Amino acid sequence: MPTTNIGTPQGSVMSPFLFTLYTDNLISEEPLVRIFKYADDIALVGCHSGAADEDSCTTEVRRTVEWCKSKGLLLNESKTKEMIFTVARKQPTTRSIIINARSIEQAQSFKYLGTILTGNFDFTLNGNSGVSKARKRLYILKRLKYAEADATLYNVCYSAFIHSILCYHFVPFYDHISAKSAEAIRKITYTASIISGQQFKVSVTLNITKGHRAGLIL
């Protein structure tokens, strides 16, 4: 069995737990900046409306970089991105963030923990990604049909491989579900029902006239 003197083996189930313990005292010292940690990812979220607030965000980034160095944690600058979230039509101009003498790319969209985020709060890309994944997993139900699986197995596989994806990509953002995405969800659920002979139901009610899109039941 391989041994290691530092860190944990690739894919170890202990890695996220130990990372959480190791970075427990990594806390933002700036009131307008929050630090979120999950597994081996660190995200800094700052709220600012002027140069002074921007300085506090930059200071916290610099402090986080120094903390990681002091603890022997290596930051991957190539995977580090900066995103500006705003509802303004004109993208605000900000100074570039520098980490280890490398300028961090300012991205228009970024995939974080399976969710595609965009700076203008448009979740169309995230919805399209969820629809694409769910459609591909309809193949699993087709294979079960060839194997003459029973209803229980159909329900388990649908819940695990299709229903879970639709929930993850759409339920948190139900206010931003487009009519196109709603129709795609209906078609996926209908196709899954036809393939399996089961009744998988979905209800997506859009109230676009009042500027709200709500009523997603999966």
Coordinates of C-alpha atoms in Angstrom, one line a residue:
M1 CA 0.0 0.0 0.0
P2 CA 1.5 3.4 -1.0
T3 CA 2.5 5.8 1.8
T4 CA 2.7 9.6 1.8
N5 CA 4.5 12.0 4.0
I6 CA 2.4 15.0 3.2
G7 CA -1.2 15.5 1.9
T8 CA -3.5 12.6 1.1
P9 CA -3.6 10.2 -1.9
Q10 CA -5.5 11.4 -5.0
G11 CA -9.2 10.8 -4.6
S12 CA -9.1 10.0 -0.9
V13 CA -12.4 10.5 0.9
M14 CA -10.5 12.1 3.8
S15 CA -9.2 15.0 1.6
P16 CA -12.3 17.3 1.9
F17 CA -12.6 16.6 5.6
L18 CA -8.9 17.3 6.4
F19 CA -8.9 20.4 4.1
T20 CA -11.9 21.8 6.1
L21 CA -10.1 21.3 9.4
Y22 CA -6.8 22.7 8.0
T23 CA -8.4 25.8 6.7
D24 CA -10.8 26.4 9.6
N25 CA -9.0 29.5 10.7
L26 CA -8.9 31.1 7.3
I27 CA -11.4 33.9 7.9
S28 CA -11.9 37.2 6.2
E29 CA -10.7 40.2 8.1
E30 CA -12.6 42.6 5.8
P31 CA -16.2 43.3 6.7
L32 CA -17.3 43.4 3.0
V33 CA -15.5 40.1 2.0
R34 CA -16.7 36.6 2.8
I35 CA -14.6 33.4 2.3
F36 CA -16.4 30.2 1.2
K37 CA -14.6 26.9 1.3
Y38 CA -15.7 23.5 -0.2
A39 CA -13.5 20.5 -0.6
D40 CA -10.3 22.0 -2.1
D41 CA -11.9 25.2 -3.4
I42 CA -11.7 28.6 -1.9
A43 CA -14.0 31.5 -3.1
L44 CA -13.7 35.1 -2.0
V45 CA -16.9 37.1 -2.5
G46 CA -16.7 40.9 -2.0
C47 CA -19.3 43.6 -2.2
H48 CA -18.0 47.1 -3.2
S49 CA -19.2 50.2 -4.9
G50 CA -16.1 52.3 -5.0
A51 CA -12.3 52.4 -4.9
A52 CA -12.1 52.1 -1.1
D53 CA -14.3 48.9 -1.2
E54 CA -12.2 47.5 -4.1
D55 CA -9.1 48.1 -2.0
S56 CA -10.5 46.0 0.8
C57 CA -11.2 43.2 -1.6
T58 CA -7.7 43.3 -3.0
T59 CA -6.3 43.4 0.5
E60 CA -8.2 40.3 1.5
V61 CA -7.0 38.4 -1.7
R62 CA -3.4 39.3 -0.8
R63 CA -3.9 38.2 2.8
T64 CA -5.4 34.9 1.6
V65 CA -2.5 34.3 -0.7
E66 CA 0.0 34.9 2.1
W67 CA -2.0 32.6 4.4
C68 CA -1.9 29.8 1.9
K69 CA 1.9 30.2 1.5
S70 CA 2.4 30.1 5.2
K71 CA 0.5 26.9 5.5
G72 CA 2.2 25.2 2.5
L73 CA -0.9 25.3 0.3
L74 CA -0.2 25.9 -3.4
L75 CA -2.6 28.1 -5.4
N76 CA -3.3 27.2 -9.0
E77 CA -3.3 30.6 -10.7
S78 CA -4.4 29.1 -14.0
K79 CA -7.6 27.9 -12.5
T80 CA -8.2 31.0 -10.5
K81 CA -10.7 33.5 -12.1
E82 CA -12.1 36.8 -11.2
M83 CA -15.8 37.6 -11.9
I84 CA -17.7 40.8 -11.5
F85 CA -21.4 40.4 -10.8
T86 CA -23.5 43.4 -11.8
V87 CA -26.9 44.3 -13.2
A88 CA -25.5 47.4 -14.8
R89 CA -25.4 47.5 -18.6
K90 CA -21.8 48.8 -18.6
Q91 CA -19.3 46.5 -17.0
P92 CA -17.4 48.5 -14.3
T93 CA -13.7 48.9 -14.7
T94 CA -11.6 47.4 -11.9
R95 CA -7.9 46.8 -11.3
S96 CA -6.4 43.4 -12.2
I97 CA -5.8 41.0 -9.4
I98 CA -2.2 39.8 -9.2
I99 CA -1.3 36.5 -7.6
N100 CA 2.3 35.4 -7.5
A101 CA 3.2 38.0 -10.2
R102 CA 0.5 36.6 -12.5
S103 CA -2.5 38.6 -13.6
I104 CA -5.8 36.7 -12.9
E105 CA -8.2 36.4 -15.8
Q106 CA -11.5 38.2 -15.5
A107 CA -14.0 35.7 -16.8
Q108 CA -17.5 36.4 -18.1
S109 CA -18.7 33.0 -17.0
F110 CA -17.3 30.3 -14.7
K111 CA -18.3 26.8 -13.7
Y112 CA -18.2 26.6 -9.9
L113 CA -19.2 23.3 -8.2
G114 CA -21.1 22.2 -11.2
T115 CA -23.0 25.5 -11.6
I116 CA -22.2 27.9 -14.5
L117 CA -22.2 31.5 -13.2
T118 CA -22.3 34.6 -15.3
G119 CA -21.6 38.1 -14.4
N120 CA -25.0 39.4 -15.5
F121 CA -26.9 36.8 -13.4
D122 CA -28.1 35.1 -16.6
F123 CA -28.5 31.4 -15.8
T124 CA -29.2 30.3 -19.4
L125 CA -25.8 28.6 -19.8
N126 CA -26.4 26.7 -16.6
G127 CA -29.9 25.6 -17.7
N128 CA -28.6 24.5 -21.1
S129 CA -25.9 22.5 -19.3
G130 CA -28.5 20.7 -17.1
V131 CA -30.7 19.9 -20.0
S132 CA -27.8 18.5 -22.0
K133 CA -26.7 16.3 -19.1
A134 CA -30.2 15.0 -18.4
R135 CA -30.8 14.2 -22.1
K136 CA -27.6 12.1 -22.3
R137 CA -28.7 10.1 -19.2
L138 CA -31.9 9.1 -20.9
Y139 CA -29.6 6.4 -22.5
I140 CA -29.5 4.7 -19.1
L141 CA -33.3 4.2 -19.2
K142 CA -33.0 2.8 -22.7
R143 CA -30.5 0.3 -21.6
L144 CA -32.8 -0.7 -18.7
K145 CA -35.6 -1.2 -21.2
Y146 CA -33.5 -3.7 -23.2
A147 CA -32.7 -5.5 -20.0
E148 CA -36.4 -5.6 -19.1
A149 CA -35.9 -4.0 -15.8
D150 CA -38.7 -3.7 -13.2
A151 CA -40.4 -0.5 -12.2
T152 CA -38.3 -0.1 -9.0
L153 CA -35.1 0.0 -10.9
Y154 CA -36.5 2.5 -13.3
N155 CA -37.5 4.8 -10.5
V156 CA -34.2 4.5 -8.7
C157 CA -32.2 5.3 -11.9
Y158 CA -34.4 8.1 -12.9
S159 CA -34.1 9.7 -9.4
A160 CA -30.4 9.2 -9.3
F161 CA -29.3 10.2 -12.8
I162 CA -32.0 12.5 -14.3
H163 CA -34.2 13.9 -11.5
S164 CA -31.1 14.9 -9.4
I165 CA -29.6 16.8 -12.4
L166 CA -32.8 18.7 -13.1
C167 CA -33.1 19.6 -9.4
Y168 CA -29.5 20.8 -9.1
H169 CA -29.6 23.0 -12.2
F170 CA -33.1 24.4 -12.0
V171 CA -34.6 24.4 -8.5
P172 CA -32.2 27.0 -6.9
F173 CA -32.7 29.3 -9.9
Y174 CA -36.4 28.8 -10.6
D175 CA -36.9 32.5 -10.8
H176 CA -34.7 32.5 -13.9
I177 CA -36.0 29.5 -15.8
S178 CA -36.7 30.5 -19.4
A179 CA -39.7 29.2 -21.4
K180 CA -37.2 27.2 -23.6
S181 CA -35.7 25.5 -20.5
A182 CA -39.2 24.8 -19.1
E183 CA -40.2 23.1 -22.4
A184 CA -37.0 21.1 -22.4
I185 CA -37.7 19.8 -18.9
R186 CA -41.1 18.7 -19.9
K187 CA -39.8 16.8 -22.9
I188 CA -37.1 15.1 -20.9
T189 CA -39.6 13.9 -18.3
Y190 CA -42.1 12.9 -21.0
T191 CA -39.4 10.9 -22.9
A192 CA -38.3 9.2 -19.6
S193 CA -41.9 8.2 -19.0
I194 CA -42.3 6.8 -22.5
I195 CA -39.1 4.8 -22.3
S196 CA -39.8 3.3 -18.9
G197 CA -43.5 3.0 -18.9
Q198 CA -43.6 4.9 -15.6
Q199 CA -45.3 8.2 -14.8
F200 CA -42.6 10.8 -14.1
K201 CA -44.3 14.1 -13.6
V202 CA -43.0 17.6 -13.8
S203 CA -44.8 20.9 -13.5
V204 CA -43.2 24.2 -14.6
T205 CA -45.4 27.2 -14.3
L206 CA -44.1 30.5 -15.7
N207 CA -45.5 33.8 -14.8
I208 CA -43.7 36.0 -17.3
T209 CA -46.3 38.8 -17.4
K210 CA -45.4 40.1 -14.0
G211 CA -41.7 39.7 -14.6
H212 CA -41.4 36.5 -12.4
R213 CA -40.8 33.0 -13.4
A214 CA -41.8 30.5 -10.7
G215 CA -43.6 27.3 -9.9
L216 CA -41.1 24.5 -10.6
I217 CA -42.2 21.2 -9.2
L218 CA -40.0 18.2 -10.0

